[in-house]
Short mmCIF file of C-alpha atoms in Angstrom, two decimals:
data_model
loop_
_atom_site.label_atom_id
_atom_site.label_comp_id
_atom_site.label_asym_id
_atom_site.label_seq_id
_atom_site.Cartn_x
_atom_site.Cartn_y
_atom_site.Cartn_z
CA MET G 440 35.66 -57.75 -101.84
CA ALA G 441 32.38 -58.42 -103.64
CA ALA G 442 30.61 -56.07 -101.28
CA ARG G 443 33.07 -53.30 -102.08
CA SER G 444 32.60 -53.72 -105.84
CA GLU G 445 28.80 -53.70 -105.47
CA THR G 446 28.97 -50.47 -103.48
CA HIS G 447 31.26 -48.90 -106.02
CA SER G 448 28.94 -49.88 -108.88
CA ALA G 449 25.92 -48.46 -107.11
CA SER G 450 27.70 -45.17 -106.60
CA SER G 451 28.70 -44.97 -110.24
CA SER G 452 25.22 -45.81 -111.55
CA ASP G 453 23.74 -42.85 -109.70
CA GLY G 454 25.64 -40.51 -112.00
CA ASP G 455 27.26 -38.70 -109.05
CA ASP G 456 30.81 -37.71 -110.00
CA GLY G 457 31.71 -37.42 -106.32
CA GLY G 458 30.74 -41.05 -105.53
CA PRO G 459 34.19 -42.65 -105.97
CA ASP G 460 35.80 -39.86 -104.00
CA ASP G 461 33.31 -40.40 -101.19
CA GLU G 462 34.18 -44.10 -101.14
CA LEU G 463 37.90 -43.33 -100.94
CA LEU G 464 37.28 -40.80 -98.20
CA LEU G 465 35.24 -43.35 -96.23
CA ALA G 466 37.99 -45.96 -96.58
CA ALA G 467 40.62 -43.47 -95.42
CA LEU G 468 38.52 -42.49 -92.39
CA LEU G 469 37.96 -46.09 -91.40
CA ASP G 470 41.63 -47.00 -91.74
CA GLY G 471 42.70 -43.96 -89.70
CA MET G 472 40.51 -44.76 -86.69
CA ASP G 473 42.13 -45.63 -83.36
CA ALA G 474 39.38 -48.20 -82.67
CA ALA G 475 38.94 -51.43 -84.57
CA LEU G 476 35.80 -51.47 -86.71
CA CYS G 477 33.86 -53.99 -88.73
CA ALA G 478 30.41 -53.80 -90.33
CA PHE G 479 27.82 -56.40 -91.37
CA ASP G 480 25.02 -56.14 -93.88
CA ALA G 481 21.50 -57.33 -93.16
CA ASP G 482 22.50 -60.92 -94.07
CA GLY G 483 25.47 -61.00 -91.69
CA VAL G 484 28.16 -60.58 -94.37
CA ILE G 485 31.18 -58.48 -93.37
CA THR G 486 31.37 -55.32 -95.52
CA HIS G 487 34.08 -53.27 -93.73
CA TRP G 488 37.23 -54.17 -91.83
CA ASN G 489 39.73 -51.42 -90.95
CA ARG G 490 43.47 -51.49 -90.26
CA GLU G 491 43.10 -51.41 -86.46
CA ALA G 492 41.01 -54.59 -86.60
CA GLU G 493 43.69 -56.10 -88.83
CA ARG G 494 46.39 -55.13 -86.35
CA MET G 495 44.50 -56.48 -83.36
CA LEU G 496 43.40 -59.86 -84.79
CA GLY G 497 45.86 -60.42 -87.65
CA TRP G 498 43.19 -61.00 -90.29
CA THR G 499 43.73 -58.75 -93.31
CA GLN G 500 41.02 -56.74 -94.99
CA GLU G 501 41.05 -59.07 -98.00
CA GLU G 502 40.62 -62.09 -95.73
CA ALA G 503 37.78 -60.59 -93.68
CA VAL G 504 35.54 -58.64 -96.08
CA GLY G 505 32.95 -60.84 -97.78
CA ARG G 506 32.91 -63.58 -95.11
CA GLN G 507 29.60 -64.79 -93.76
CA GLY G 508 29.70 -64.08 -90.04
CA LEU G 509 32.59 -64.70 -87.67
CA ALA G 510 32.23 -68.44 -87.06
CA GLY G 511 35.33 -70.57 -87.36
CA TRP G 512 37.86 -67.81 -87.94
CA ALA G 513 37.25 -64.79 -85.66
CA VAL G 514 35.28 -66.62 -82.95
CA ARG G 515 34.98 -70.23 -81.89
CA ALA G 516 32.28 -72.18 -83.67
CA ALA G 517 30.62 -73.03 -80.35
CA ASP G 518 30.30 -69.31 -79.48
CA ALA G 519 29.49 -68.01 -82.97
CA GLU G 520 25.71 -68.34 -82.85
CA ASP G 521 25.33 -66.50 -79.56
CA ILE G 522 27.79 -63.75 -80.51
CA GLU G 523 26.33 -63.10 -83.96
CA SER G 524 22.78 -63.05 -82.63
CA GLN G 525 23.74 -60.34 -80.13
CA LEU G 526 25.62 -58.29 -82.72
CA LEU G 527 22.98 -58.51 -85.44
CA GLY G 528 20.26 -57.95 -82.87
CA ALA G 529 21.37 -54.30 -82.76
CA MET G 530 19.52 -53.84 -86.11
CA ARG G 531 16.21 -54.54 -84.39
CA SER G 532 16.65 -52.29 -81.33
CA PRO G 533 17.57 -48.60 -81.19
CA GLY G 534 20.60 -47.15 -79.47
CA ARG G 535 24.04 -48.53 -78.82
CA HIS G 536 24.78 -51.89 -77.24
CA LEU G 537 27.85 -52.90 -75.28
CA HIS G 538 29.23 -56.45 -75.26
CA GLU G 539 32.36 -58.26 -74.15
CA PHE G 540 33.48 -61.24 -76.25
CA ALA G 541 36.62 -63.31 -76.77
CA LEU G 542 37.77 -63.09 -80.40
CA LEU G 543 40.33 -65.31 -82.11
CA THR G 544 43.52 -64.00 -83.67
CA LYS G 545 44.95 -65.40 -86.87
CA ASP G 546 47.72 -67.21 -84.99
CA GLY G 547 45.18 -68.99 -82.74
CA GLY G 548 45.30 -66.70 -79.71
CA ARG G 549 42.33 -65.17 -77.94
CA VAL G 550 41.71 -61.49 -77.23
CA LEU G 551 39.04 -60.23 -74.85
CA VAL G 552 37.42 -57.20 -76.48
CA ARG G 553 34.67 -54.74 -75.64
CA ILE G 554 32.35 -54.21 -78.61
CA GLN G 555 29.97 -51.33 -79.14
CA SER G 556 27.37 -52.14 -81.80
CA SER G 557 24.67 -50.02 -83.43
CA GLY G 558 22.23 -50.63 -86.25
CA VAL G 559 22.41 -48.86 -89.63
CA THR G 560 19.14 -47.87 -91.36
CA GLY G 561 18.50 -46.73 -94.89
CA ALA G 562 16.61 -43.72 -96.16
CA ASP G 563 13.39 -45.76 -96.05
CA GLY G 564 13.93 -46.59 -92.38
CA ARG G 565 14.63 -50.27 -92.92
CA ALA G 566 17.60 -51.96 -91.26
CA LYS G 567 20.53 -52.34 -93.65
CA GLY G 568 23.21 -53.66 -91.35
CA VAL G 569 25.16 -53.08 -88.19
CA TYR G 570 28.55 -51.62 -87.39
CA CYS G 571 30.76 -52.75 -84.51
CA ALA G 572 33.60 -50.76 -82.93
CA PHE G 573 35.79 -52.75 -80.59
CA SER G 574 38.98 -52.47 -78.60
CA GLU G 575 40.89 -54.64 -76.16
CA VAL G 576 39.29 -54.67 -72.75
CA HIS G 577 42.47 -53.67 -70.90
CA ALA G 578 42.93 -50.66 -73.19
CA GLN G 579 39.33 -49.59 -72.56
CA ILE G 580 39.77 -50.11 -68.83
CA ASP G 581 42.95 -48.00 -68.89
CA LEU G 582 41.04 -45.24 -70.66
CA GLU G 583 38.17 -45.39 -68.19
CA ARG G 584 40.63 -45.47 -65.31
CA SER G 585 42.38 -42.38 -66.65
CA ILE G 586 39.07 -40.57 -66.99
CA ALA G 587 38.02 -41.63 -63.49
CA LEU G 588 41.39 -40.45 -62.11
CA SER G 589 41.00 -37.07 -63.78
CA GLU G 590 37.50 -36.65 -62.39
CA ALA G 591 38.60 -37.69 -58.90
CA LEU G 592 41.52 -35.24 -58.95
CA LEU G 593 39.27 -32.43 -60.05
CA GLU G 594 36.54 -33.20 -57.52
CA ASP G 595 37.65 -35.06 -54.41
CA ALA G 596 41.44 -34.62 -54.16
CA SER G 597 42.91 -33.25 -50.93
CA TRP G 598 45.50 -31.44 -53.09
CA GLY G 599 44.72 -28.37 -55.12
CA VAL G 600 44.64 -29.14 -58.84
CA VAL G 601 44.78 -26.40 -61.47
CA LEU G 602 45.14 -26.89 -65.22
CA VAL G 603 46.92 -23.91 -66.77
CA ASP G 604 46.92 -23.27 -70.52
CA ALA G 605 49.88 -22.12 -72.62
CA ASP G 606 49.00 -18.49 -71.76
CA LEU G 607 49.36 -19.30 -68.03
CA ARG G 608 45.68 -18.83 -67.31
CA PRO G 609 43.73 -21.37 -65.22
CA THR G 610 41.30 -23.38 -67.34
CA VAL G 611 40.21 -26.01 -64.81
CA ALA G 612 40.41 -25.94 -61.00
CA ASN G 613 39.08 -28.25 -58.33
CA ALA G 614 37.24 -27.23 -55.18
CA HIS G 615 40.36 -27.50 -53.00
CA ALA G 616 42.23 -25.04 -55.24
CA ALA G 617 39.34 -22.58 -55.12
CA ARG G 618 39.42 -22.67 -51.32
CA ALA G 619 43.20 -22.22 -51.30
CA PHE G 620 42.90 -19.13 -53.50
CA ARG G 621 39.91 -17.96 -51.39
CA ALA G 622 37.86 -17.64 -54.55
CA PRO G 623 34.07 -17.53 -54.12
CA ALA G 624 33.67 -20.25 -56.77
CA ARG G 625 35.82 -22.28 -59.11
CA ALA G 626 34.47 -20.40 -62.11
CA ALA G 627 35.81 -17.14 -60.62
CA MET G 628 39.38 -18.40 -61.12
CA LEU G 629 39.11 -19.56 -64.71
CA GLY G 630 40.57 -17.49 -67.53
CA ARG G 631 42.05 -14.85 -65.20
CA PRO G 632 45.77 -14.00 -65.07
CA LEU G 633 47.51 -15.26 -61.97
CA GLY G 634 48.39 -11.66 -61.14
CA GLU G 635 44.73 -11.02 -60.34
CA LEU G 636 44.75 -13.85 -57.80
CA LEU G 637 48.15 -13.37 -56.14
CA ASP G 638 49.74 -10.29 -54.61
CA GLN G 639 53.26 -11.72 -54.20
CA GLY G 640 54.97 -14.81 -55.57
CA MET G 641 53.34 -14.45 -58.98
CA GLU G 642 56.66 -14.03 -60.84
CA GLU G 643 58.15 -17.15 -59.26
CA LEU G 644 55.05 -19.21 -60.01
CA GLU G 645 54.81 -18.04 -63.62
CA GLY G 646 58.52 -18.71 -64.06
CA ALA G 647 58.02 -22.28 -62.85
CA LEU G 648 55.08 -22.79 -65.22
CA GLN G 649 57.04 -21.42 -68.19
CA HIS G 650 59.96 -23.69 -67.33
CA VAL G 651 57.67 -26.72 -67.32
CA LEU G 652 56.16 -25.73 -70.67
CA GLY G 653 59.61 -25.38 -72.21
CA GLU G 654 61.68 -28.05 -70.45
CA GLY G 655 59.23 -30.57 -69.03
CA SER G 656 58.25 -31.65 -65.56
CA PRO G 657 60.76 -30.94 -62.74
CA PRO G 658 62.24 -33.93 -60.89
CA ALA G 659 60.89 -32.96 -57.46
CA PRO G 660 58.18 -30.73 -55.94
CA ALA G 661 58.94 -27.07 -55.30
CA GLU G 662 57.89 -25.03 -52.27
CA ILE G 663 56.66 -21.60 -53.35
CA TRP G 664 55.67 -18.77 -50.99
CA VAL G 665 52.80 -16.64 -52.24
CA THR G 666 50.62 -13.89 -50.82
CA LEU G 667 46.97 -13.95 -51.77
CA ARG G 668 45.16 -10.85 -52.89
CA ALA G 669 43.60 -9.01 -49.96
CA PRO G 670 39.81 -8.64 -49.96
CA LEU G 671 38.44 -5.12 -49.95
CA ALA G 672 38.04 -5.01 -46.16
CA ASP G 673 41.67 -6.10 -45.65
CA GLY G 674 43.30 -3.73 -48.10
CA PRO G 675 46.45 -1.67 -47.59
CA ASP G 676 44.50 1.24 -46.09
CA ALA G 677 42.53 -0.85 -43.60
CA GLY G 678 44.84 -0.11 -40.67
CA THR G 679 46.55 3.09 -39.56
CA ARG G 680 50.15 3.34 -38.45
CA GLY G 681 51.38 3.99 -34.96
CA ALA G 682 52.34 2.43 -31.68
CA GLY G 683 49.70 0.24 -30.07
CA ASN G 684 47.21 0.70 -32.91
CA ALA G 685 44.80 -2.25 -32.79
CA SER G 686 43.65 -1.93 -36.39
CA GLY G 687 47.26 -1.81 -37.59
CA HIS G 688 48.08 -5.06 -35.76
CA ALA G 689 44.92 -6.62 -37.19
CA SER G 690 46.02 -5.62 -40.69
CA GLU G 691 49.45 -7.19 -40.10
CA ALA G 692 47.80 -10.37 -38.88
CA GLY G 693 45.58 -10.41 -41.96
CA ALA G 694 48.58 -10.02 -44.25
CA GLU G 695 50.38 -12.84 -42.43
CA SER G 696 47.36 -15.13 -42.83
CA ARG G 697 47.33 -14.45 -46.57
CA ARG G 698 50.97 -15.50 -46.93
CA ARG G 699 51.01 -19.19 -47.79
CA CYS G 700 53.59 -21.83 -48.70
CA TRP G 701 52.43 -24.27 -51.38
CA ARG G 702 54.34 -27.47 -52.08
CA SER G 703 53.83 -27.73 -55.82
CA GLY G 704 54.27 -30.42 -58.42
CA PHE G 705 54.07 -29.67 -62.13
CA LEU G 706 53.27 -31.92 -65.10
CA ARG G 707 53.47 -30.81 -68.71
CA LEU G 708 50.38 -31.78 -70.70
CA ALA G 709 51.02 -32.77 -74.33
CA SER G 710 48.59 -33.89 -77.01
CA PRO G 711 48.75 -37.67 -77.62
CA LEU G 712 47.42 -37.18 -81.16
CA ALA G 713 50.38 -35.18 -82.47
CA GLU G 714 53.49 -36.80 -83.94
CA GLU G 715 55.63 -34.43 -81.88
CA PRO G 716 54.64 -33.40 -78.35
CA VAL G 717 52.56 -30.24 -78.49
CA PRO G 718 52.22 -28.61 -75.04
CA LEU G 719 48.61 -28.07 -74.09
CA GLY G 720 49.45 -26.52 -70.74
CA VAL G 721 50.54 -27.54 -67.26
CA ALA G 722 48.85 -29.58 -64.56
CA TRP G 723 49.71 -27.89 -61.27
CA LEU G 724 49.14 -29.88 -58.09
CA PHE G 725 49.81 -28.16 -54.77
CA GLN G 726 49.31 -28.62 -51.05
CA ASP G 727 49.34 -25.95 -48.36
CA VAL G 728 52.29 -26.63 -46.03
CA THR G 729 52.34 -23.20 -44.39
CA ALA G 730 51.77 -24.50 -40.86
CA HIS G 731 54.53 -27.08 -41.25
CA LYS G 732 57.03 -24.56 -42.66
CA ARG G 733 56.23 -22.02 -39.96
CA ALA G 734 56.69 -24.66 -37.28
CA GLU G 735 60.07 -25.55 -38.79
CA ARG G 736 61.04 -21.88 -38.97
CA ASP G 737 59.96 -21.19 -35.38
CA ALA G 738 61.84 -24.25 -34.10
CA ALA G 739 65.01 -23.22 -35.95
CA ARG G 740 64.68 -19.66 -34.67
CA LEU G 741 64.18 -20.89 -31.11
CA ARG G 742 67.25 -23.10 -31.33
CA PHE G 743 69.33 -20.22 -32.66
CA ARG G 744 68.14 -17.80 -30.00
CA ASP G 745 68.80 -20.30 -27.21
CA SER G 746 72.28 -20.79 -28.63
CA GLN G 747 72.84 -17.02 -28.68
CA LEU G 748 71.72 -16.66 -25.06
CA HIS G 749 74.07 -19.47 -24.05
CA ARG G 750 77.02 -17.99 -25.93
CA ALA G 751 76.30 -14.52 -24.54
CA ALA G 752 76.19 -15.85 -20.97
CA ARG G 753 79.55 -17.59 -21.39
CA ALA G 754 81.16 -14.50 -22.95
CA ALA G 755 79.70 -12.17 -20.30
CA ALA G 756 81.04 -14.38 -17.52
CA GLU G 757 84.60 -13.49 -18.64
CA CYS G 758 84.02 -9.72 -18.52
CA PRO G 759 85.49 -7.93 -15.48
CA ASP G 760 83.19 -4.95 -16.07
CA PRO G 761 79.46 -5.70 -15.62
CA MET G 762 78.47 -2.93 -18.07
CA GLU G 763 80.67 -4.53 -20.69
CA ALA G 764 78.81 -7.78 -20.02
CA ALA G 765 75.50 -5.96 -20.52
CA ARG G 766 76.68 -4.64 -23.89
CA LEU G 767 77.82 -8.12 -24.88
CA HIS G 768 74.34 -9.50 -24.21
CA LEU G 769 72.87 -6.84 -26.51
CA GLU G 770 75.36 -7.54 -29.29
CA PHE G 771 74.68 -11.27 -29.20
CA ALA G 772 70.93 -10.63 -29.19
CA LEU G 773 71.08 -8.52 -32.35
CA ALA G 774 72.10 -11.41 -34.63
CA GLY G 775 69.09 -12.27 -36.81
CA PHE G 776 66.81 -10.32 -34.47
CA ALA G 777 67.19 -6.56 -34.89
CA ASP G 778 69.37 -3.90 -36.50
CA ARG G 779 70.10 -1.82 -33.39
CA ALA G 780 69.86 -2.00 -29.63
CA LEU G 781 69.69 0.91 -27.15
CA LEU G 782 70.26 0.67 -23.42
CA ASP G 783 68.70 3.48 -21.39
CA LEU G 784 69.08 3.45 -17.60
CA ALA G 785 66.94 5.28 -15.08
CA ALA G 786 68.63 8.35 -13.61
CA ASP G 787 67.12 7.47 -10.22
CA PRO G 788 66.02 3.82 -10.01
CA GLY G 789 65.22 4.18 -6.33
CA PRO G 790 66.95 2.87 -3.22
CA GLU G 791 68.49 -0.55 -3.23
CA PRO G 792 66.15 -3.03 -1.56
CA SER G 793 67.08 -4.11 1.93
CA PRO G 794 67.46 -7.85 2.61
CA THR G 795 65.41 -7.43 5.76
CA LEU G 796 62.44 -5.79 4.03
CA ASP G 797 59.92 -7.44 1.74
CA ALA G 798 60.25 -5.37 -1.42
CA SER G 799 57.04 -5.23 -3.42
CA LEU G 800 57.56 -6.47 -6.96
CA ASP G 801 54.30 -4.89 -8.05
CA ALA G 802 55.28 -1.31 -7.18
CA LEU G 803 55.33 0.85 -10.30
CA PRO G 804 58.12 3.41 -10.89
CA PRO G 805 57.33 7.13 -10.77
CA SER G 806 55.80 8.74 -13.83
CA ASP G 807 58.49 11.49 -14.06
CA THR G 808 61.30 9.03 -14.81
CA ARG G 809 64.35 10.26 -16.73
CA LEU G 810 66.22 7.77 -18.93
CA VAL G 811 69.94 8.24 -19.66
CA ARG G 812 71.62 6.55 -22.62
CA ALA G 813 74.08 3.98 -21.26
CA ALA G 814 74.92 1.93 -24.36
CA SER G 815 74.15 1.71 -28.06
CA THR G 816 75.09 -1.04 -30.46
CA PRO G 817 76.25 -0.67 -33.15
CA VAL G 818 78.01 2.44 -31.84
CA ALA G 819 77.94 4.46 -35.09
CA ASP G 820 74.70 5.55 -36.72
CA ARG G 821 75.28 4.98 -40.45
CA GLY G 822 78.88 6.19 -40.07
CA ARG G 823 77.97 9.14 -37.84
CA ALA G 824 78.87 9.26 -34.17
CA PRO G 825 75.96 9.77 -31.72
CA TYR G 826 75.18 13.27 -30.53
CA ILE G 827 75.65 12.31 -26.87
CA GLU G 828 78.15 9.61 -26.07
CA ALA G 829 76.66 6.62 -24.34
CA ASN G 830 77.79 5.81 -20.79
CA ALA G 831 78.94 9.40 -20.24
CA PRO G 832 78.76 10.69 -16.63
CA SER G 833 76.87 13.85 -17.66
CA GLY G 834 73.49 12.36 -16.73
CA ILE G 835 71.71 14.22 -19.56
CA PRO G 836 68.48 12.31 -20.25
CA VAL G 837 67.37 11.17 -23.69
CA ALA G 838 64.81 13.52 -25.24
CA TYR G 839 61.88 11.14 -25.09
CA THR G 840 58.49 12.82 -25.40
CA GLU G 841 55.54 11.95 -23.20
CA GLY G 842 53.96 8.65 -24.23
CA HIS G 843 57.18 7.36 -25.78
CA PRO G 844 57.26 3.51 -26.01
CA ALA G 845 60.37 3.39 -23.80
CA LEU G 846 58.68 5.45 -21.10
CA GLN G 847 55.53 3.33 -21.37
CA ALA G 848 57.57 0.13 -20.97
CA TYR G 849 59.35 1.56 -17.91
CA GLN G 850 56.23 2.85 -16.21
CA ARG G 851 54.14 -0.27 -16.91
CA CYS G 852 56.96 -2.78 -16.22
CA THR G 853 56.26 -4.62 -19.43
CA SER G 854 57.16 -4.75 -23.14
CA VAL G 855 55.79 -2.28 -25.66
CA ARG G 856 55.86 -2.78 -29.44
CA ALA G 857 55.66 0.10 -31.90
CA SER G 858 55.50 0.09 -35.69
CA GLY G 859 55.84 2.91 -38.18
CA GLY G 860 54.00 1.06 -40.95
CA THR G 861 54.78 -1.58 -43.54
CA ASN G 862 57.69 -2.03 -45.93
CA THR G 863 55.74 -0.01 -48.49
CA THR G 864 55.62 3.05 -46.26
CA ALA G 865 57.13 6.11 -47.89
CA ALA G 866 60.67 6.88 -46.77
CA HIS G 867 59.90 10.41 -45.57
CA GLU G 868 56.93 9.17 -43.50
CA ALA G 869 59.10 6.51 -41.86
CA GLY G 870 61.81 9.12 -41.23
CA GLU G 871 59.38 11.47 -39.52
CA TRP G 872 58.02 8.61 -37.41
CA ALA G 873 61.53 7.63 -36.20
CA ARG G 874 62.61 11.24 -35.65
CA ALA G 875 59.57 11.93 -33.47
CA ARG G 876 60.66 9.07 -31.17
CA SER G 877 64.37 10.07 -31.11
CA TRP G 878 65.31 6.83 -32.86
CA PRO G 879 67.92 6.52 -35.64
CA ALA G 880 66.88 7.32 -39.20
CA GLY G 881 65.52 4.32 -41.09
CA THR G 882 63.84 2.76 -38.05
CA VAL G 883 60.43 1.27 -38.82
CA HIS G 884 59.74 -1.10 -35.93
CA GLY G 885 60.63 -0.83 -32.24
CA LEU G 886 60.40 -3.08 -29.18
CA CYS G 887 60.98 -1.64 -25.69
CA THR G 888 61.43 -3.93 -22.66
CA VAL G 889 61.86 -2.90 -19.05
CA LEU G 890 64.94 -3.98 -17.06
CA ARG G 891 63.78 -5.55 -13.79
CA CYS G 892 66.09 -6.84 -11.08
CA ARG G 893 65.54 -7.31 -7.34
CA GLY G 894 62.14 -5.62 -7.43
CA ARG G 895 63.37 -2.45 -9.15
CA SER G 896 63.03 -1.08 -12.68
CA LEU G 897 66.56 -0.16 -13.72
CA GLY G 898 65.87 1.10 -17.23
CA VAL G 899 64.76 0.06 -20.69
CA VAL G 900 66.38 -1.87 -23.52
CA THR G 901 65.11 -1.02 -27.02
CA PHE G 902 65.48 -3.16 -30.12
CA LEU G 903 64.98 -1.47 -33.50
CA ARG G 904 64.34 -2.83 -36.97
CA GLU G 905 64.69 -1.00 -40.25
CA ALA G 906 62.68 -1.29 -43.46
CA GLY G 907 62.76 -4.75 -45.01
CA ARG G 908 62.11 -6.52 -41.72
CA ARG G 909 58.78 -7.65 -40.34
CA PRO G 910 57.25 -6.05 -37.22
CA PHE G 911 58.04 -7.49 -33.78
CA ASP G 912 55.62 -10.16 -32.58
CA ARG G 913 54.85 -11.82 -29.25
CA GLU G 914 57.66 -14.40 -29.63
CA ASP G 915 60.11 -11.55 -30.29
CA ALA G 916 58.94 -9.87 -27.10
CA ASP G 917 59.59 -13.09 -25.15
CA TYR G 918 63.14 -13.24 -26.48
CA ALA G 919 63.69 -9.56 -25.68
CA GLU G 920 62.49 -10.14 -22.12
CA GLN G 921 64.92 -13.05 -21.68
CA THR G 922 67.76 -10.85 -22.91
CA ALA G 923 66.59 -7.96 -20.71
CA ALA G 924 66.69 -10.19 -17.62
CA LEU G 925 70.38 -10.95 -18.25
CA VAL G 926 71.16 -7.31 -19.01
CA ALA G 927 69.32 -6.18 -15.88
CA ALA G 928 71.39 -8.52 -13.72
CA ALA G 929 74.61 -7.11 -15.19
CA VAL G 930 73.43 -3.51 -14.77
CA ASP G 931 72.38 -4.14 -11.18
CA LEU G 932 75.79 -5.65 -10.41
CA ALA G 933 77.48 -2.62 -11.96
CA GLY G 934 75.44 -0.36 -9.68
CA VAL G 935 76.33 -2.37 -6.61
CA LEU G 936 80.04 -2.25 -7.43
CA GLU G 937 79.86 1.48 -8.13
CA ARG G 938 78.20 2.20 -4.79
CA ARG G 939 80.72 0.06 -2.91
CA GLY G 940 83.58 1.83 -4.68
CA ALA G 941 82.12 5.21 -3.73
CA ASP G 942 81.87 4.10 -0.13
CA HIS G 943 85.60 3.25 -0.18
CA GLY G 944 86.59 6.57 -1.69
CA TYR G 945 86.99 5.64 -5.36
CA ARG G 946 84.78 4.99 -8.35
CA HIS G 947 84.62 1.71 -10.23
#
């Protein structure tokens, strides 16, 4: 305490009215520090001892200030000389010095601390003492470990890490996150609204971030589908609409590649210095699981489609009329696949192959083929009956123009996909596109597959999708071809029975 009174007297003798207030301010700052602190004068006498040092070692300020060195009370007598020489040596060398010592507590225990010491010089440049800030080694190691963890997450993590502030703007992002967002650099993401980085999924992501800010971290990760912003070359006008348009399919593939599924974990960041938690933002950790989710989706879709084919085959086996069996196959195929199915049969599929002749499977049908509507499911078109009843004996062909996808599929003996645009296509444009192809209003995507049985092309089955569904892809074409093979077998059987009935003087 003598040192404190000397300092106070020196301040008062200078005639500075603010001296006592400065001393009180200094004492308050020292006592409010999170680190323990003590100071020595040039003779090794302790002049300052704050509350954190008192808490850590148990020695009060009154018991510590004014003591000569640390020997016998704060350190063991055998270690005192070496420890004090290292601490006081900071007065004779510039910079900060780091030490690790074992200090004694008031109750006789030992605490391993890490001490940072630095010399204090006066206005004349002479050494006047040394101050020492110390903390328990495990606390310092925990701090360093936390800092190292933060740096590792932001640099080397295989997960994307983004720190979002209370305004939902990225403030820090690691390299993995920048690659996931396809940003040219990490700095390009910072401070920008998420709406400038994402085309779809932004509302769901911002809702999750706001929930974390208000309610805290969720109990489990969330899987969020987003669509990244398209670069200039892959914008909405990059591809044109129409059947077989290569640039349109490339645009669809580009949009599909930009759609990603991110498994996301969220942590609310709060200030440790506030009495009540004050949210600083959200730590968002995510991993791209798009390939895994698509594999799961494709496997589930394949299982469902196989189940539908199996159920359709069992139901069709109970039908006495083969054409009814063909319609059943189409109805089963529609579930989860398309909105409408059309069955158009060739008016003249050619002669029935003879068992004694080797029918060529590679022979293409004539180019002047006429297709007659044999079935349509659902039967009604938005509550309106069709203009020409399906399966009518009139033989009036469907008004397909030259180059129609159904005619192309029939003539090429393959599957043909056609698309009238994306879900954002204007309604009147989509209506004109469907009307030009004699398809029901609202159709946006079509898939035509030839019916082949016993070396002949019997007709075409067409699957149609309306707005809100994605375009048909290669896997959809495979499923349509499997369904078409079953329908073709039923149609061929119906033709055989009809010809045999005609030969016996009646029609089936």
